[in-house]
Amino acid sequence: MDKKIKIRSCWLMTLLLFIATSLGASEKVLLVGIDGVQYERILALNTPAFDRLNLIKAYAGGVQWQKTQQRTVSGPGWSTIMTGVWKNKHNISSNTDGAANNNWPSIYRHIYNANPQAKIYGYSTWGPIHSQFFARDMEVLTAHAEGGSDDDNLNRTLNVLENDFPDFIFLHLDEPDAAGHSHGHGQAYDDSIVRSDRRLGLLLDAVAFREQQFSENWLVLVTTDHGRNLAGKGHGGQTKKEKTIFIASNKPLHYQYKNYTAVPNNSFDGLYKEPAQTYIVPTILNFLGIMTDDHWGLDGLPLIGPIEAKSIYVNIGGKQCGLEWDINAGTPMTISRNEHVAKFDCEGNADPMFIMGNKVYTNIHGSGCGLQWDVDKGTPLTLEENEHVAKFDCAGYADLMKIIGKEISATINDQICGFQWDADAGTPVTLGSNEHVAKFDCMGSADPITIK
Ligand SMILES: [Zn+2]
């Protein structure tokens, strides 16, 4: 190489580095999706690239029999991975549905909204992720491709990692799913996973090189959309094997989420105590510093960063009563499919709550549900003129609360309303002798609460 050119290219790289670092944060994300990989086969096979990552079990398909349930097929699965919500929100229930629900943006759109200068790339061997579900988001991508082979899209990704300054890349690889459909479990399927592992190794090398070269901090996440049925040739049902997936990362993923689960049953050998594929988007947003409390309309939690589960208690007649959501669908207390009445239970434990900013959330059947006051006057749930029943809404966002010391209050129609338990036994809103409906009272003060 001519010395002059060498000096010039060195100068050019320094300039590019200067521009890249001056543009913003050094946090970058690579999300690799490998279609139809059975978690247990990664453990069983020699997969040196996966061995470089922290690998945890997770679940797909939502929570069975609940509104979050979705088929363990690619359309709903990738839509959940890209949006952080289940089918009841993203609206994709099969591989042939059109566009996903605009109200729940893809990770592409979230990153663009936070930083319109961000360089976002997407390469998807399975085309519908880009051409059907998130077609409208292609406009925010610096470059994208759909279809072709895994190696085509691997090479596109490596090229970007080696020659550009990407902020976010999503790469979808398809070979294991195709091998599974053709051959079921066996040598061909296992070989496809080993080849995927080699591709992953090249990506991890390219990321490691960038981290050394440009002092960038990369989050790498690897996941799959679904497991496989018994023979391995198909998938789509609600079996433990089809629902079991994985999340792998170059960063440590915390395990406290096991205490967050508010799914009452313990089906599939406790699989619901693992994180779900809804945790991918909150994890990425958190790492990039664009996670706000508003994002908890999402159905998952970040697997990195400081998130703590809290319990909220009040003292009723000398008893410690924990804040819970109402699990009994179909009772007069269930407002609608997406709403659950908040109550204080003086017999059992409190449900885990997440206090993020000035909002209170809980996880109900795999959904992120925000604490709200009930705006519908005249329903049997409105106690009287100045009282509003507290509820958890799993479709929308939480209402803004003021959480100061021992009190929670909300502003309702310009009035300050304190969070209280319902003392009036015998009203239609009293659930049982040991249960009290939580409410916001706009006349008096709030009841003192304890947050543990
Ligand atoms: Zn498939």
mmCIF file of N, CA and C and ligand atoms in Angstrom, residues 35-36 72-74 95 174 177-178 181 225-228 233-235, ligand 1:
data_model
loop_
_atom_site.group_PDB
_atom_site.id
_atom_site.type_symbol
_atom_site.label_atom_id
_atom_site.label_comp_id
_atom_site.label_asym_id
_atom_site.label_seq_id
_atom_site.Cartn_x
_atom_site.Cartn_y
_atom_site.Cartn_z
ATOM 1 N N ASP A 35 -33.944 -18.755 13.854
ATOM 2 C CA ASP A 35 -35.310 -19.290 13.818
ATOM 3 C C ASP A 35 -35.378 -20.760 14.248
ATOM 4 N N GLY A 36 -36.300 -21.053 15.151
ATOM 5 C CA GLY A 36 -36.653 -22.447 15.448
ATOM 6 C C GLY A 36 -35.572 -23.284 16.098
ATOM 7 N N THR A 72 -46.969 -20.684 18.737
ATOM 8 C CA THR A 72 -45.497 -20.711 18.717
ATOM 9 C C THR A 72 -45.013 -20.886 17.275
ATOM 10 N N VAL A 73 -45.371 -19.883 16.465
ATOM 11 C CA VAL A 73 -44.909 -19.831 15.075
ATOM 12 C C VAL A 73 -44.184 -18.494 14.851
ATOM 13 N N SER A 74 -43.569 -18.369 13.685
ATOM 14 C CA SER A 74 -42.642 -17.254 13.464
ATOM 15 C C SER A 74 -43.306 -15.878 13.463
ATOM 16 N N ASN A 95 -48.470 -16.378 10.324
ATOM 17 C CA ASN A 95 -47.380 -15.927 9.443
ATOM 18 C C ASN A 95 -47.885 -15.098 8.272
ATOM 19 N N ASP A 174 -32.143 -18.308 9.393
ATOM 20 C CA ASP A 174 -33.294 -19.219 9.252
ATOM 21 C C ASP A 174 -32.960 -20.707 9.170
ATOM 22 N N ASP A 177 -34.579 -23.648 11.408
ATOM 23 C CA ASP A 177 -36.019 -23.885 11.241
ATOM 24 C C ASP A 177 -36.290 -24.694 9.975
ATOM 25 N N ALA A 178 -35.595 -24.332 8.892
ATOM 26 C CA ALA A 178 -35.780 -25.065 7.632
ATOM 27 C C ALA A 178 -35.338 -26.520 7.789
ATOM 28 N N HIS A 181 -37.983 -28.439 9.799
ATOM 29 C CA HIS A 181 -39.188 -28.764 9.024
ATOM 30 C C HIS A 181 -38.919 -29.916 8.053
ATOM 31 N N ASP A 225 -37.471 -17.670 17.975
ATOM 32 C CA ASP A 225 -38.899 -17.340 18.028
ATOM 33 C C ASP A 225 -39.746 -18.429 18.669
ATOM 34 N N HIS A 226 -39.294 -19.672 18.615
ATOM 35 C CA HIS A 226 -40.080 -20.792 19.162
ATOM 36 C C HIS A 226 -39.203 -22.027 19.240
ATOM 37 N N GLY A 227 -39.646 -22.998 20.045
ATOM 38 C CA GLY A 227 -38.996 -24.305 20.056
ATOM 39 C C GLY A 227 -39.605 -25.190 18.979
ATOM 40 N N ARG A 228 -39.631 -26.499 19.205
ATOM 41 C CA ARG A 228 -40.169 -27.423 18.201
ATOM 42 C C ARG A 228 -41.041 -28.474 18.888
ATOM 43 N N LYS A 233 -40.336 -31.628 13.631
ATOM 44 C CA LYS A 233 -40.692 -31.183 12.277
ATOM 45 C C LYS A 233 -41.613 -29.979 12.257
ATOM 46 N N GLY A 234 -42.326 -29.785 13.343
ATOM 47 C CA GLY A 234 -43.284 -28.677 13.362
ATOM 48 C C GLY A 234 -43.249 -27.920 14.678
ATOM 49 N N HIS A 235 -44.166 -26.976 14.789
ATOM 50 C CA HIS A 235 -44.285 -26.159 16.003
ATOM 51 C C HIS A 235 -45.538 -25.319 15.862
HETATM 52 ZN ZN ZN B 1 -40.928 -22.990 11.343
#
